[in-house]
mmCIF file of C-alpha atoms in Angstrom:
data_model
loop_
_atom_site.group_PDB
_atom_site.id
_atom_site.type_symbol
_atom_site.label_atom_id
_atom_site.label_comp_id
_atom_site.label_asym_id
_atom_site.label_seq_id
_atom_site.Cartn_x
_atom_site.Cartn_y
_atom_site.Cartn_z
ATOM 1 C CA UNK J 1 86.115 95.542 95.530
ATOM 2 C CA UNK J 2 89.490 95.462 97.809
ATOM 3 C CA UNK J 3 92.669 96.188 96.933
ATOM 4 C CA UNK J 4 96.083 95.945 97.405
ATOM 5 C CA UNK J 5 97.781 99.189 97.545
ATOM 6 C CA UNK J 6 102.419 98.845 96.955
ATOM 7 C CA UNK J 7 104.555 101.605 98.148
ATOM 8 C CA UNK J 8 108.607 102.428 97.216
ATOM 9 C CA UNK J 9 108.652 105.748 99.511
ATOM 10 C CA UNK J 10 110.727 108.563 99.396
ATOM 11 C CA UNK J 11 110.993 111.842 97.792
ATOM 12 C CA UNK J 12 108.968 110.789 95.048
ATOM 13 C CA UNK J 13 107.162 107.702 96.399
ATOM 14 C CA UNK J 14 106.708 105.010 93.720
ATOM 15 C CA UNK J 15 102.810 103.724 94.254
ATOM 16 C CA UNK J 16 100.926 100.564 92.819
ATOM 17 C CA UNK J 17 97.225 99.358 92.715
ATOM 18 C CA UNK J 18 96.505 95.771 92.579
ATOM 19 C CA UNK J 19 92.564 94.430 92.636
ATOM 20 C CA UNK J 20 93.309 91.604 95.494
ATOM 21 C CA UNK J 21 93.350 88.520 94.476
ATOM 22 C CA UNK J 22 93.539 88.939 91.035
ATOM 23 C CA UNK J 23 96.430 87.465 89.317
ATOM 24 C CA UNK J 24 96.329 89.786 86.553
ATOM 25 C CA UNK J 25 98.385 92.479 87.924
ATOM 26 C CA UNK J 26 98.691 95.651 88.351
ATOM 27 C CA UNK J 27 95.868 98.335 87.360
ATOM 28 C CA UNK J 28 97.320 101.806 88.142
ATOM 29 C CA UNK J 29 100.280 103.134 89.361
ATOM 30 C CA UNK J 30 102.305 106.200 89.778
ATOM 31 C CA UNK J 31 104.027 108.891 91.534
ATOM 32 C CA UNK J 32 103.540 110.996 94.346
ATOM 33 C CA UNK J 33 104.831 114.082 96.505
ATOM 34 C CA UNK J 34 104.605 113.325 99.925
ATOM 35 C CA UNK J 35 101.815 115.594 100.439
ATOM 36 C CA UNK J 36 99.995 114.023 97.872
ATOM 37 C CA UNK J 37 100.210 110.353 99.527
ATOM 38 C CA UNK J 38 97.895 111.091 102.235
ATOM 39 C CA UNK J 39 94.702 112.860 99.826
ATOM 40 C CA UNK J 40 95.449 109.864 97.277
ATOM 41 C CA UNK J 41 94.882 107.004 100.158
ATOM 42 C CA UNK J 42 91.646 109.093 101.909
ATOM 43 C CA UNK J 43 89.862 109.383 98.723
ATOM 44 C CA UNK J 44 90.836 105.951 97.778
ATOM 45 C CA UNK J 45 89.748 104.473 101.020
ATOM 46 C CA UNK J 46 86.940 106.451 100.720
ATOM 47 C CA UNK J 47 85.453 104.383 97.806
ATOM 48 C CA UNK J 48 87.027 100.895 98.196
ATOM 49 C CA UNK J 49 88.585 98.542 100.876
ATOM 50 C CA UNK J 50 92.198 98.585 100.925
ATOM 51 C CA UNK J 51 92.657 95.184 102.150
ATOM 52 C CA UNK J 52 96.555 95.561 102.431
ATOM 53 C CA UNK J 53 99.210 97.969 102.338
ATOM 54 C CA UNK J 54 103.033 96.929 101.094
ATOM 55 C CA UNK J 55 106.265 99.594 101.473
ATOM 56 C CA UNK J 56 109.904 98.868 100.894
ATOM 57 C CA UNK J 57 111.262 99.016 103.897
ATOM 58 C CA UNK J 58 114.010 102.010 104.780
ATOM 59 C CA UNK J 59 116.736 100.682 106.684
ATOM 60 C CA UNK J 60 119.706 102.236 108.033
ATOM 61 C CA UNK J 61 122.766 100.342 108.002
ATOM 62 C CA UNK J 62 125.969 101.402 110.217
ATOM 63 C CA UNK J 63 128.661 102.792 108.163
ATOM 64 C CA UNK J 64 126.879 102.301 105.157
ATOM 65 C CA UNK J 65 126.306 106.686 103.984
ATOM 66 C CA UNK J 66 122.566 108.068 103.632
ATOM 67 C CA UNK J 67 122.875 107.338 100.041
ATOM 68 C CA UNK J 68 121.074 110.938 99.570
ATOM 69 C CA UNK J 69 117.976 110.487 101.934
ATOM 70 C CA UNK J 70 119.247 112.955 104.319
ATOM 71 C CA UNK J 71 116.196 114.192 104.990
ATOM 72 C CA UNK J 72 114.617 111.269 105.967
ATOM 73 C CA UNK J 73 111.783 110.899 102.820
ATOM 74 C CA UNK J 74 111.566 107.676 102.967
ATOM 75 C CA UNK J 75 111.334 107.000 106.813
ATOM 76 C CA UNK J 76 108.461 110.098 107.170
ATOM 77 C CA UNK J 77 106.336 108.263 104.208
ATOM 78 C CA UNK J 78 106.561 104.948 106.156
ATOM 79 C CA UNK J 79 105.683 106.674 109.187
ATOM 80 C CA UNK J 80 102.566 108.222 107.396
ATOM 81 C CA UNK J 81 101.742 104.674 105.722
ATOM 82 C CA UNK J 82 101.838 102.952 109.433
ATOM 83 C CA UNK J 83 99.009 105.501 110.063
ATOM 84 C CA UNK J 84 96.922 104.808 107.304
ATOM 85 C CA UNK J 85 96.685 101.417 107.907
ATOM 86 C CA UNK J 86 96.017 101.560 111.666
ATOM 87 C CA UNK J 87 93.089 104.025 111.008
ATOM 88 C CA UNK J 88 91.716 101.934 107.878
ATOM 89 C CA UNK J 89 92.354 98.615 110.083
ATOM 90 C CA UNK J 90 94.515 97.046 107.630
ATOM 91 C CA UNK J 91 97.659 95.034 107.094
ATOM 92 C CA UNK J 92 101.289 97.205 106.514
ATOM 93 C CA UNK J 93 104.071 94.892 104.656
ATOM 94 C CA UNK J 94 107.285 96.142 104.966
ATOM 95 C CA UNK J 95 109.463 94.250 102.756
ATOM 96 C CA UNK J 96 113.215 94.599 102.035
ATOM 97 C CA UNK J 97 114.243 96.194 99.181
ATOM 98 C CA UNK J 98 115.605 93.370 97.133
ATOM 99 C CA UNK J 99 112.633 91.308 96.589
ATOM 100 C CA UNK J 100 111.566 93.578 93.191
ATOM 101 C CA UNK J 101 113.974 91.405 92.070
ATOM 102 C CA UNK J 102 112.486 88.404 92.346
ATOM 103 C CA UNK J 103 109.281 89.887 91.443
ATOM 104 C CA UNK J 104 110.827 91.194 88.494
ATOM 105 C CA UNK J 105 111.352 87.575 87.112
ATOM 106 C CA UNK J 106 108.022 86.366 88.379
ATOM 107 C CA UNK J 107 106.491 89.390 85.916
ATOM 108 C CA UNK J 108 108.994 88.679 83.092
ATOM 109 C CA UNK J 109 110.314 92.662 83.869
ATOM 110 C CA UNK J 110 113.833 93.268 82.440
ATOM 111 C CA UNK J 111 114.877 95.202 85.564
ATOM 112 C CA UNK J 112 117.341 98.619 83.814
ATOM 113 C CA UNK J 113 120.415 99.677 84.633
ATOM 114 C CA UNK J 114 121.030 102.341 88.097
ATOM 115 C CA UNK J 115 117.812 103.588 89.565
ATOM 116 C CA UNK J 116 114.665 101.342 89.259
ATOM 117 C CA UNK J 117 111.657 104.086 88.332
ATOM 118 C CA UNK J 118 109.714 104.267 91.766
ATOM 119 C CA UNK J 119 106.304 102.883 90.373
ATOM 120 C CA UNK J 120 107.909 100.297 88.837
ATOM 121 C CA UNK J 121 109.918 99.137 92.149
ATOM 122 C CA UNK J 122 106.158 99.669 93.887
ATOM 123 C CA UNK J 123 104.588 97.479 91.100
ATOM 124 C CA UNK J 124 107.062 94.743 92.086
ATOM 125 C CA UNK J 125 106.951 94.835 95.848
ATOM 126 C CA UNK J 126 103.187 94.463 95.342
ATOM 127 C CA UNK J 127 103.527 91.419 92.649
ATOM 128 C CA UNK J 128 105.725 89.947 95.813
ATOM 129 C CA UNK J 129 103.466 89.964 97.962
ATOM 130 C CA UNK J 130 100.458 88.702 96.036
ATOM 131 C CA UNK J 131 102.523 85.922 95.419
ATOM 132 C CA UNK J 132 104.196 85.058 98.489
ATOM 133 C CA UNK J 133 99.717 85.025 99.140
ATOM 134 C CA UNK J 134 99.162 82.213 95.734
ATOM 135 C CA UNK J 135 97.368 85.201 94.725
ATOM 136 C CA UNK J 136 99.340 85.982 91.593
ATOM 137 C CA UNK J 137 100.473 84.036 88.730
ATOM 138 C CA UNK J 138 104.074 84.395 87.165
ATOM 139 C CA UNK J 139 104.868 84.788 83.619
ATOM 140 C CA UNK J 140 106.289 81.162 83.129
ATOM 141 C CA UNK J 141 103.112 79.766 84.470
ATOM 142 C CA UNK J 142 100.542 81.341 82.309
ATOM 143 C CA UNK J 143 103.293 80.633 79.606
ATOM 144 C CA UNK J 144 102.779 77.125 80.367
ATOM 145 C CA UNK J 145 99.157 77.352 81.014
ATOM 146 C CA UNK J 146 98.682 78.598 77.290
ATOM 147 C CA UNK J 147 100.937 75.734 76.269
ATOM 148 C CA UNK J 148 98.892 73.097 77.818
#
């Protein structure tokens, strides 16, 4: 078994697993410190093959205010995710924050109002992916499929 493992870091960093290539979905997700990140992926990689890894990508724009990641959170978990997947030998994704959107409508999510709950941004940016991959199928499609 391989899998697809999403990431929305920071503070509390949003995570998502995904069996690759199947268009069901997600199977588990959660939350994590960022000391917990790092024991989570060893044991993980430990019993599977984590074909890919996906993170929101933290970038800081000119004029634009730390929005409250002072500390960095978000940069430092990318950092430690770029490590991962250089020792495990497998893909990072970093992908720009507004594509949960379009996942979201892909997975037939109603997105809510202010902050986006971290494993549910993580779950998107890893339905993204699989899809930009034909590896996932979107709500209106099985809709249809069950139609025909």
């Amino acid at each position: 078994m391989s899998l697809l493992l999403s990431f929305d870091p920071g503070k509390r960093t949003g995570w998502a697993a995904f069996h690759f290539g199947d268009s069901n979905g997600c199977y588990a997700k959660g939350i994590f410190s960022y000391e917990e990140l790092t024991d989570f992926v060893n044991m993980l990689s430990g019993q599977v093959r984590i074909e890919a890894i996906v993170v929101e990508d933290y970038i800081i724009r000119p004029g634009a205010g730390n929005r409250g990641h002072a500390r960095g959170e978000a940069m430092r978990v990318i950092g430690q995710l770029e490590g991962v997947a250089a020792r495990l030998g497998c893909s990072l994704i970093k992908q720009r924050p507004e594509v949960r959107l379009v996942a979201a409508k892909w997975a037939g999510y109603k997105v809510p109002r202010g902050h986006m709950p971290d494993d549910m941004s993580a779950e998107l940016h890893g339905i993204y992916y699989l899809r930009q991959q034909g590896k996932y199928t979107t709500v209106l499609e099985r809709t249809r499929d069950r139609g025909n």
